[in-house]
């Protein structure tokens, strides 16, 4: 995400005095609710989604994720790379290739 | 997200031949499931979360969001800025300040 | 649900002194988290689900729904019949037949 | 749930020819989406929920749970009692009393 976009998100909350609602728990709820709205774009028909619906709901998820990163003072790249270290260890290429089985059943 | 991180995510899926599972609908399901695991870090006690749990689950959400952006060839900043245009119109500062009411009840 | 099953659920919580955690908000979180675990049984392969997984996760959802009904002193049949009144009005047979469109777009 | 309520739910779907949309995977998605709408009643303020919102969304969750029980020909009491057997074994009273810790950390 561009720093200009990040700053726009921050300014949006601060101008509205909304940081008071942004406890980590509330933001986790908000991310979960928005990701469910994203899922709703695919509810009864997985093949024909409304792209404008998907774009809006995915944006909502990403905005709340940014709020949570800010709140907890986390670096996006750092937490992702730490998780990718684990994913690469849990899903070795030779075992996981072409297979969607969860790691604990591989 | 850094382009190096993005490329690491892409390589992880492509080495494992997992793009076949990454339909938009499946990725929306995955985002929703991971965001629920994030919420679980705050389930019974909202004040005392396990930070390493939060970091891992938030990273999972962000990785699947990146997969979905890639799959649909969307630009993260573009969809967020389009959504922020709408949010700013729906929640004018003078009406929304200090208030968590949803726009349709403002 | 049989009254014996309902009583078993109530006794389980009360013996463990868990009602203190069962605020309506916490139970709503728990329902959402368990329903996401149910969804996970269908994540990458919608056709071939593990039935024992589905049974366990659906049971978890239903148990927390029962906890929430109890907490708010709601009658299951009453709230469902009130909602079915609305559903029948929102989705008239002649308009909704064979069509999964949401009511606001019918 | 009363057999009259169950029959009303079944008739609602069959009159609208909606069973075609009720694959187990789609119903799991619907349960997850509705439970997220239930959670939204508690999003920014956990203490002051709108009871009519809670009643409607909880009813939606329960209706889709009933659809899934029907689709998979499951008996509600049976799957709950099987799960309660496991819960009672995982959370012995002496260990779990007054404590919200997950079983794998007890």
Short mmCIF file of C-alpha atoms in Angstrom, two decimals:
data_model
loop_
_atom_site.label_atom_id
_atom_site.label_comp_id
_atom_site.label_asym_id
_atom_site.label_seq_id
_atom_site.Cartn_x
_atom_site.Cartn_y
_atom_site.Cartn_z
CA UNK A 1 0.00 0.00 0.00
CA UNK A 2 1.23 3.43 -0.95
CA UNK A 3 2.11 5.80 1.91
CA UNK A 4 -0.38 8.31 0.48
CA UNK A 5 -3.14 5.72 0.75
CA UNK A 6 -2.05 4.83 4.27
CA UNK A 7 -2.13 8.49 5.28
CA UNK A 8 -5.59 8.94 3.76
CA UNK A 9 -6.86 6.03 5.89
CA UNK A 10 -5.27 7.48 9.01
CA UNK A 11 -6.65 10.96 8.36
CA UNK A 12 -10.13 9.57 7.73
CA UNK A 13 -10.25 8.06 11.24
CA UNK A 14 -8.54 10.91 13.01
CA UNK A 15 -10.77 13.63 11.48
CA UNK A 16 -13.82 11.70 12.66
CA UNK A 17 -12.34 10.99 16.09
CA UNK A 18 -12.87 7.30 15.49
CA UNK A 19 -9.65 5.95 17.03
CA UNK A 20 -11.60 5.63 20.28
CA UNK A 21 -13.59 2.75 18.69
CA UNK A 22 -10.52 1.07 17.22
CA UNK A 23 -9.53 -1.29 19.98
CA UNK A 24 -7.70 -4.33 18.57
CA UNK A 25 -10.72 -6.52 19.43
CA UNK A 26 -13.14 -4.19 17.63
CA UNK A 27 -10.92 -4.05 14.57
CA UNK A 28 -10.70 -7.84 14.51
CA UNK A 29 -14.49 -7.94 14.58
CA UNK A 30 -14.67 -5.38 11.78
CA UNK A 31 -12.22 -7.35 9.61
CA UNK A 32 -14.25 -10.50 10.15
CA UNK A 33 -17.54 -8.78 9.32
CA UNK A 34 -16.19 -7.14 6.16
CA UNK A 35 -14.62 -10.38 4.97
CA UNK A 36 -18.00 -12.01 5.39
CA UNK A 37 -19.52 -9.31 3.18
CA UNK A 38 -16.83 -10.13 0.65
CA UNK A 39 -17.84 -13.79 0.85
CA UNK A 40 -21.46 -12.79 0.27
CA UNK A 41 -20.50 -11.62 -3.26
CA UNK A 42 -19.98 -15.35 -3.98
CA UNK A 43 -22.79 -16.82 -1.90
CA UNK A 44 -25.21 -18.57 -4.25
CA UNK A 45 -23.27 -18.35 -7.48
CA UNK A 46 -19.51 -18.76 -7.31
CA UNK A 47 -18.91 -18.29 -11.02
CA UNK A 48 -20.60 -14.94 -11.66
CA UNK A 49 -19.60 -12.39 -9.08
CA UNK A 50 -20.29 -8.67 -9.18
CA UNK A 51 -16.79 -7.21 -9.51
CA UNK A 52 -17.73 -3.83 -8.03
CA UNK A 53 -19.06 -5.64 -4.94
CA UNK A 54 -15.82 -7.61 -4.61
CA UNK A 55 -13.66 -4.50 -5.01
CA UNK A 56 -15.56 -2.57 -2.34
CA UNK A 57 -15.63 -5.35 0.22
CA UNK A 58 -12.01 -6.34 -0.32
CA UNK A 59 -11.08 -2.66 0.12
CA UNK A 60 -13.00 -2.60 3.42
CA UNK A 61 -11.08 -5.64 4.66
CA UNK A 62 -7.77 -4.04 3.71
CA UNK A 63 -8.63 -0.71 5.34
CA UNK A 64 -9.45 -2.35 8.66
CA UNK A 65 -6.30 -4.49 8.41
CA UNK A 66 -4.34 -1.25 8.00
CA UNK A 67 -6.11 0.20 11.07
CA UNK A 68 -5.12 -2.87 13.08
CA UNK A 69 -1.50 -2.79 11.88
CA UNK A 70 -1.38 0.88 12.96
CA UNK A 71 -3.06 0.24 16.30
CA UNK A 72 -0.63 -2.52 17.22
CA UNK A 73 2.34 -0.75 15.58
CA UNK A 74 3.04 -3.74 13.36
CA UNK A 75 4.95 -3.73 10.11
CA UNK A 76 2.99 -5.45 7.35
CA UNK A 77 6.01 -6.88 5.52
CA UNK A 78 7.58 -8.09 8.75
CA UNK A 79 4.56 -10.07 9.98
CA UNK A 80 3.95 -11.52 6.52
CA UNK A 81 7.55 -12.62 6.09
CA UNK A 82 7.56 -14.21 9.54
CA UNK A 83 4.40 -16.11 8.59
CA UNK A 84 5.80 -17.13 5.21
CA UNK A 85 8.82 -18.61 7.02
CA UNK A 86 6.39 -20.85 8.90
CA UNK A 87 4.27 -21.64 5.84
CA UNK A 88 7.31 -22.70 3.84
CA UNK A 89 8.37 -25.01 6.68
CA UNK A 90 4.87 -26.47 7.16
CA UNK A 91 4.27 -27.02 3.45
CA UNK A 92 7.47 -28.36 1.84
CA UNK A 93 7.15 -28.21 -1.95
CA UNK A 94 7.68 -31.94 -2.46
CA UNK A 95 4.84 -32.84 -0.08
CA UNK A 96 2.37 -30.04 -0.79
CA UNK A 97 2.63 -29.74 -4.56
CA UNK A 98 -0.76 -29.82 -6.25
CA UNK A 99 -2.48 -30.81 -3.05
CA UNK A 100 -4.79 -28.73 -0.82
CA UNK A 101 -4.47 -30.93 2.26
CA UNK A 102 -3.92 -29.07 5.53
CA UNK A 103 -0.41 -29.35 6.94
CA UNK A 104 -1.44 -31.43 9.95
CA UNK A 105 -2.71 -34.15 7.59
CA UNK A 106 0.09 -33.99 5.02
CA UNK B 1 3.42 -4.33 0.86
CA UNK B 2 6.92 -4.50 -0.53
CA UNK B 3 7.31 -5.99 -4.02
CA UNK B 4 9.74 -8.54 -2.54
CA UNK B 5 7.05 -9.72 -0.14
CA UNK B 6 4.49 -9.83 -2.94
CA UNK B 7 6.83 -11.92 -5.06
CA UNK B 8 7.49 -14.29 -2.17
CA UNK B 9 3.73 -14.87 -1.82
CA UNK B 10 3.37 -15.47 -5.54
CA UNK B 11 6.30 -17.87 -5.65
CA UNK B 12 4.97 -19.80 -2.66
CA UNK B 13 1.73 -20.60 -4.50
CA UNK B 14 3.27 -21.20 -7.88
CA UNK B 15 5.96 -23.61 -6.59
CA UNK B 16 3.23 -25.64 -4.91
CA UNK B 17 0.95 -25.50 -7.96
CA UNK B 18 -1.78 -24.05 -5.75
CA UNK B 19 -3.20 -21.47 -8.16
CA UNK B 20 -5.65 -24.19 -9.24
CA UNK B 21 -7.36 -23.84 -5.84
CA UNK B 22 -7.35 -20.05 -5.88
CA UNK B 23 -10.68 -19.28 -7.49
CA UNK B 24 -12.01 -15.90 -6.33
CA UNK B 25 -14.75 -17.68 -4.35
CA UNK B 26 -12.26 -19.96 -2.59
CA UNK B 27 -10.01 -17.04 -1.72
CA UNK B 28 -12.99 -15.13 -0.31
CA UNK B 29 -13.74 -18.16 1.86
CA UNK B 30 -10.11 -18.34 2.97
CA UNK B 31 -10.03 -14.62 3.88
CA UNK B 32 -13.20 -15.06 5.91
CA UNK B 33 -11.90 -18.14 7.72
CA UNK B 34 -8.54 -16.55 8.56
CA UNK B 35 -10.20 -13.36 9.79
CA UNK B 36 -12.29 -15.52 12.08
CA UNK B 37 -9.12 -17.07 13.47
CA UNK B 38 -7.88 -13.54 14.05
CA UNK B 39 -11.09 -12.79 15.94
CA UNK B 40 -10.55 -15.92 18.03
CA UNK B 41 -7.44 -14.27 19.55
CA UNK B 42 -9.93 -11.90 21.25
CA UNK B 43 -12.76 -14.34 21.95
CA UNK B 44 -13.23 -14.54 25.71
CA UNK B 45 -10.87 -11.81 26.83
CA UNK B 46 -10.68 -8.67 24.70
CA UNK B 47 -8.07 -6.95 26.83
CA UNK B 48 -5.30 -9.54 26.94
CA UNK B 49 -4.56 -10.91 23.52
CA UNK B 50 -1.64 -13.10 22.52
CA UNK B 51 0.29 -10.81 20.16
CA UNK B 52 2.01 -13.66 18.32
CA UNK B 53 -1.43 -15.15 17.57
CA UNK B 54 -2.67 -11.79 16.25
CA UNK B 55 0.41 -11.31 14.07
CA UNK B 56 0.10 -14.74 12.49
CA UNK B 57 -3.61 -14.57 11.79
CA UNK B 58 -3.49 -11.00 10.47
CA UNK B 59 -0.64 -12.07 8.18
CA UNK B 60 -2.79 -14.95 6.90
CA UNK B 61 -5.62 -12.53 6.10
CA UNK B 62 -3.24 -10.22 4.25
CA UNK B 63 -1.65 -13.03 2.26
CA UNK B 64 -5.02 -14.28 0.99
CA UNK B 65 -6.06 -10.69 0.21
CA UNK B 66 -2.91 -10.41 -1.90
CA UNK B 67 -3.80 -13.69 -3.65
CA UNK B 68 -7.26 -12.32 -4.46
CA UNK B 69 -5.90 -8.98 -5.71
CA UNK B 70 -3.58 -10.95 -7.99
CA UNK B 71 -6.25 -13.34 -9.17
CA UNK B 72 -8.61 -10.51 -10.13
CA UNK B 73 -5.76 -8.27 -11.36
CA UNK B 74 -6.76 -5.50 -8.99
CA UNK B 75 -4.57 -2.69 -7.77
CA UNK B 76 -4.69 -2.39 -3.98
CA UNK B 77 -4.30 1.39 -3.83
CA UNK B 78 -6.86 1.92 -6.57
CA UNK B 79 -9.65 -0.10 -4.94
CA UNK B 80 -8.93 1.42 -1.53
CA UNK B 81 -8.97 4.97 -2.85
CA UNK B 82 -12.22 4.33 -4.72
CA UNK B 83 -13.72 3.02 -1.47
CA UNK B 84 -12.36 5.94 0.55
CA UNK B 85 -14.10 8.30 -1.89
CA UNK B 86 -17.36 6.61 -0.96
CA UNK B 87 -16.60 6.47 2.77
CA UNK B 88 -15.80 10.17 2.87
CA UNK B 89 -19.11 10.95 1.13
CA UNK B 90 -21.12 8.60 3.37
CA UNK B 91 -19.55 9.83 6.59
CA UNK B 92 -19.17 13.62 6.45
CA UNK B 93 -16.92 14.83 9.30
CA UNK B 94 -19.55 17.11 10.82
CA UNK B 95 -22.09 14.28 11.09
CA UNK B 96 -19.83 11.34 11.91
CA UNK B 97 -17.40 12.91 14.36
CA UNK B 98 -17.07 10.91 17.55
CA UNK B 99 -19.96 8.68 16.63
CA UNK B 100 -19.95 5.02 15.55
CA UNK B 101 -23.44 5.04 14.02
CA UNK B 102 -23.74 3.34 10.61
CA UNK B 103 -24.20 5.74 7.69
CA UNK B 104 -27.78 4.66 6.97
CA UNK B 105 -28.79 5.79 10.45
CA UNK B 106 -26.74 8.98 10.61
CA UNK C 1 -33.89 -29.41 20.31
CA UNK C 2 -34.98 -31.81 23.02
CA UNK C 3 -35.33 -30.38 26.54
CA UNK C 4 -32.86 -33.03 27.74
CA UNK C 5 -30.27 -31.74 25.27
CA UNK C 6 -30.98 -28.15 26.29
CA UNK C 7 -30.50 -29.06 29.95
CA UNK C 8 -27.26 -30.84 29.19
CA UNK C 9 -25.92 -27.69 27.51
CA UNK C 10 -27.01 -25.54 30.45
CA UNK C 11 -25.48 -27.88 33.00
CA UNK C 12 -22.21 -28.02 31.08
CA UNK C 13 -21.77 -24.24 31.40
CA UNK C 14 -23.03 -23.95 34.92
CA UNK C 15 -20.83 -26.76 36.30
CA UNK C 16 -17.79 -25.03 34.80
CA UNK C 17 -18.88 -21.59 35.99
CA UNK C 18 -18.69 -20.36 32.40
CA UNK C 19 -21.78 -18.13 32.34
CA UNK C 20 -19.46 -15.28 33.35
CA UNK C 21 -17.92 -15.44 29.86
CA UNK C 22 -21.25 -15.69 28.07
CA UNK C 23 -22.06 -12.06 27.42
CA UNK C 24 -24.26 -11.68 24.34
CA UNK C 25 -21.33 -10.11 22.45
CA UNK C 26 -18.98 -12.97 23.33
CA UNK C 27 -21.55 -15.56 22.29
CA UNK C 28 -22.05 -13.75 18.98
CA UNK C 29 -18.29 -13.93 18.45
CA UNK C 30 -18.27 -17.62 19.34
CA UNK C 31 -21.12 -18.37 16.91
CA UNK C 32 -19.27 -16.54 14.16
CA UNK C 33 -15.99 -18.34 14.86
CA UNK C 34 -17.61 -21.78 14.97
CA UNK C 35 -19.55 -21.14 11.77
CA UNK C 36 -16.27 -20.25 10.12
CA UNK C 37 -14.83 -23.58 11.25
CA UNK C 38 -17.89 -25.20 9.68
CA UNK C 39 -17.13 -23.34 6.45
CA UNK C 40 -13.55 -24.59 6.61
CA UNK C 41 -14.86 -28.16 6.09
CA UNK C 42 -15.73 -26.96 2.55
CA UNK C 43 -12.79 -24.64 1.90
CA UNK C 44 -10.84 -26.02 -1.05
CA UNK C 45 -13.15 -28.81 -2.13
CA UNK C 46 -16.88 -28.18 -1.94
CA UNK C 47 -17.91 -31.60 -3.20
CA UNK C 48 -16.07 -33.90 -0.80
CA UNK C 49 -16.55 -32.82 2.77
CA UNK C 50 -15.59 -34.75 5.88
CA UNK C 51 -18.99 -35.47 7.44
CA UNK C 52 -17.63 -35.88 10.97
CA UNK C 53 -16.05 -32.42 10.69
CA UNK C 54 -19.36 -30.93 9.52
CA UNK C 55 -21.30 -32.62 12.32
CA UNK C 56 -18.95 -31.37 15.02
CA UNK C 57 -18.76 -27.79 13.80
CA UNK C 58 -22.50 -27.52 13.14
CA UNK C 59 -23.10 -28.83 16.66
CA UNK C 60 -20.78 -26.14 18.03
CA UNK C 61 -22.74 -23.44 16.22
CA UNK C 62 -26.03 -24.80 17.56
CA UNK C 63 -24.74 -25.05 21.14
CA UNK C 64 -23.62 -21.41 21.17
CA UNK C 65 -26.93 -20.38 19.58
CA UNK C 66 -28.68 -22.14 22.45
CA UNK C 67 -26.44 -20.29 24.95
CA UNK C 68 -27.40 -16.99 23.33
CA UNK C 69 -31.11 -17.80 23.29
CA UNK C 70 -30.84 -18.62 27.01
CA UNK C 71 -28.79 -15.52 27.83
CA UNK C 72 -31.30 -13.21 26.14
CA UNK C 73 -34.30 -15.27 27.28
CA UNK C 74 -35.49 -15.71 23.72
CA UNK C 75 -37.80 -18.41 22.43
CA UNK C 76 -36.31 -20.14 19.39
CA UNK C 77 -39.64 -20.81 17.65
CA UNK C 78 -40.88 -17.30 18.30
CA UNK C 79 -37.89 -15.50 16.79
CA UNK C 80 -37.81 -17.86 13.81
CA UNK C 81 -41.51 -17.44 13.10
CA UNK C 82 -41.20 -13.66 13.34
CA UNK C 83 -38.35 -13.80 10.85
CA UNK C 84 -40.24 -16.18 8.53
CA UNK C 85 -43.10 -13.64 8.47
CA UNK C 86 -40.63 -11.11 7.10
CA UNK C 87 -38.96 -13.56 4.71
CA UNK C 88 -42.31 -14.56 3.22
CA UNK C 89 -43.18 -10.90 2.67
CA UNK C 90 -39.77 -10.04 1.20
CA UNK C 91 -39.68 -13.05 -1.11
CA UNK C 92 -43.13 -13.58 -2.65
CA UNK C 93 -43.31 -16.99 -4.34
CA UNK C 94 -44.17 -15.60 -7.78
CA UNK C 95 -41.12 -13.31 -7.79
CA UNK C 96 -38.57 -15.45 -5.99
CA UNK C 97 -39.27 -18.86 -7.49
CA UNK C 98 -36.12 -20.54 -8.77
CA UNK C 99 -34.08 -17.40 -8.34
CA UNK C 100 -31.37 -16.65 -5.77
CA UNK C 101 -31.47 -12.86 -6.18
CA UNK C 102 -31.46 -10.86 -2.94
CA UNK C 103 -34.79 -9.23 -2.10
CA UNK C 104 -33.55 -5.68 -2.62
CA UNK C 105 -32.81 -6.54 -6.27
CA UNK C 106 -35.88 -8.66 -6.97
CA UNK D 1 -37.48 -26.31 17.35
CA UNK D 2 -41.13 -27.18 16.97
CA UNK D 3 -42.06 -29.49 14.09
CA UNK D 4 -44.46 -26.78 12.86
CA UNK D 5 -41.58 -24.32 12.64
CA UNK D 6 -39.41 -26.90 10.89
CA UNK D 7 -42.16 -27.56 8.36
CA UNK D 8 -42.61 -23.86 7.73
CA UNK D 9 -38.89 -23.54 6.94
CA UNK D 10 -39.04 -26.53 4.60
CA UNK D 11 -42.13 -25.26 2.82
CA UNK D 12 -40.59 -21.81 2.38
CA UNK D 13 -37.67 -23.29 0.41
CA UNK D 14 -39.68 -25.83 -1.52
CA UNK D 15 -42.34 -23.34 -2.65
CA UNK D 16 -39.59 -21.09 -4.01
CA UNK D 17 -37.71 -23.99 -5.59
CA UNK D 18 -34.63 -22.98 -3.62
CA UNK D 19 -33.33 -26.43 -2.68
CA UNK D 20 -31.23 -26.25 -5.86
CA UNK D 21 -29.09 -23.56 -4.17
CA UNK D 22 -28.82 -25.43 -0.87
CA UNK D 23 -25.67 -27.44 -1.38
CA UNK D 24 -23.96 -28.16 1.95
CA UNK D 25 -21.13 -25.77 0.99
CA UNK D 26 -23.54 -22.95 0.14
CA UNK D 27 -25.44 -23.43 3.39
CA UNK D 28 -22.18 -23.35 5.34
CA UNK D 29 -21.38 -20.03 3.63
CA UNK D 30 -24.85 -18.71 4.44
CA UNK D 31 -24.53 -19.70 8.12
CA UNK D 32 -21.17 -17.96 8.31
CA UNK D 33 -22.47 -14.80 6.63
CA UNK D 34 -25.56 -14.58 8.83
CA UNK D 35 -23.54 -15.17 11.98
CA UNK D 36 -21.34 -12.29 10.93
CA UNK D 37 -24.42 -10.08 10.62
CA UNK D 38 -25.32 -11.19 14.14
CA UNK D 39 -21.85 -10.15 15.28
CA UNK D 40 -22.35 -6.77 13.61
CA UNK D 41 -25.12 -6.02 16.15
CA UNK D 42 -22.27 -5.86 18.71
CA UNK D 43 -19.56 -4.30 16.57
CA UNK D 44 -18.65 -0.93 18.10
CA UNK D 45 -20.65 -1.12 21.32
CA UNK D 46 -20.88 -4.47 23.07
CA UNK D 47 -23.06 -3.25 25.91
CA UNK D 48 -25.98 -1.69 24.04
CA UNK D 49 -27.22 -3.98 21.31
CA UNK D 50 -30.40 -3.56 19.30
CA UNK D 51 -32.44 -6.57 20.42
CA UNK D 52 -34.58 -6.69 17.27
CA UNK D 53 -31.38 -6.87 15.19
CA UNK D 54 -30.08 -9.72 17.35
CA UNK D 55 -33.36 -11.64 17.12
CA UNK D 56 -33.50 -11.38 13.35
CA UNK D 57 -29.91 -12.35 12.71
CA UNK D 58 -29.93 -15.21 15.20
CA UNK D 59 -33.10 -16.48 13.55
CA UNK D 60 -31.35 -16.38 10.17
CA UNK D 61 -28.47 -18.45 11.55
CA UNK D 62 -30.88 -21.00 13.00
CA UNK D 63 -32.92 -21.27 9.79
CA UNK D 64 -29.83 -22.02 7.69
CA UNK D 65 -28.64 -24.50 10.33
CA UNK D 66 -32.00 -26.25 9.97
CA UNK D 67 -31.58 -26.26 6.16
CA UNK D 68 -28.16 -27.89 6.56
CA UNK D 69 -29.42 -30.49 9.05
CA UNK D 70 -32.16 -31.36 6.54
CA UNK D 71 -29.82 -31.44 3.56
CA UNK D 72 -27.41 -33.83 5.30
CA UNK D 73 -30.22 -35.75 7.03
CA UNK D 74 -28.72 -35.10 10.42
CA UNK D 75 -30.53 -35.22 13.74
CA UNK D 76 -29.91 -32.06 15.76
CA UNK D 77 -30.01 -33.74 19.18
CA UNK D 78 -27.79 -36.57 18.04
CA UNK D 79 -24.96 -34.39 16.70
CA UNK D 80 -25.14 -32.09 19.72
CA UNK D 81 -25.01 -34.96 22.20
CA UNK D 82 -22.09 -36.52 20.35
CA UNK D 83 -20.28 -33.17 20.56
CA UNK D 84 -21.16 -32.71 24.23
CA UNK D 85 -19.58 -36.12 24.93
CA UNK D 86 -16.35 -34.74 23.49
CA UNK D 87 -16.65 -31.35 25.22
CA UNK D 88 -17.17 -33.00 28.59
CA UNK D 89 -14.05 -35.12 28.05
CA UNK D 90 -11.95 -32.19 26.81
CA UNK D 91 -13.03 -29.86 29.62
CA UNK D 92 -13.14 -31.79 32.91
CA UNK D 93 -14.92 -29.73 35.56
CA UNK D 94 -11.98 -29.68 37.95
CA UNK D 95 -9.63 -28.27 35.31
CA UNK D 96 -11.96 -25.96 33.42
CA UNK D 97 -13.96 -24.41 36.22
CA UNK D 98 -14.04 -20.63 36.01
CA UNK D 99 -11.44 -20.57 33.28
CA UNK D 100 -11.85 -19.76 29.58
CA UNK D 101 -8.59 -21.37 28.43
CA UNK D 102 -8.85 -23.55 25.32
CA UNK D 103 -8.59 -27.29 25.98
CA UNK D 104 -5.23 -27.68 24.25
CA UNK D 105 -3.70 -25.26 26.78
CA UNK D 106 -5.50 -26.50 29.90
#
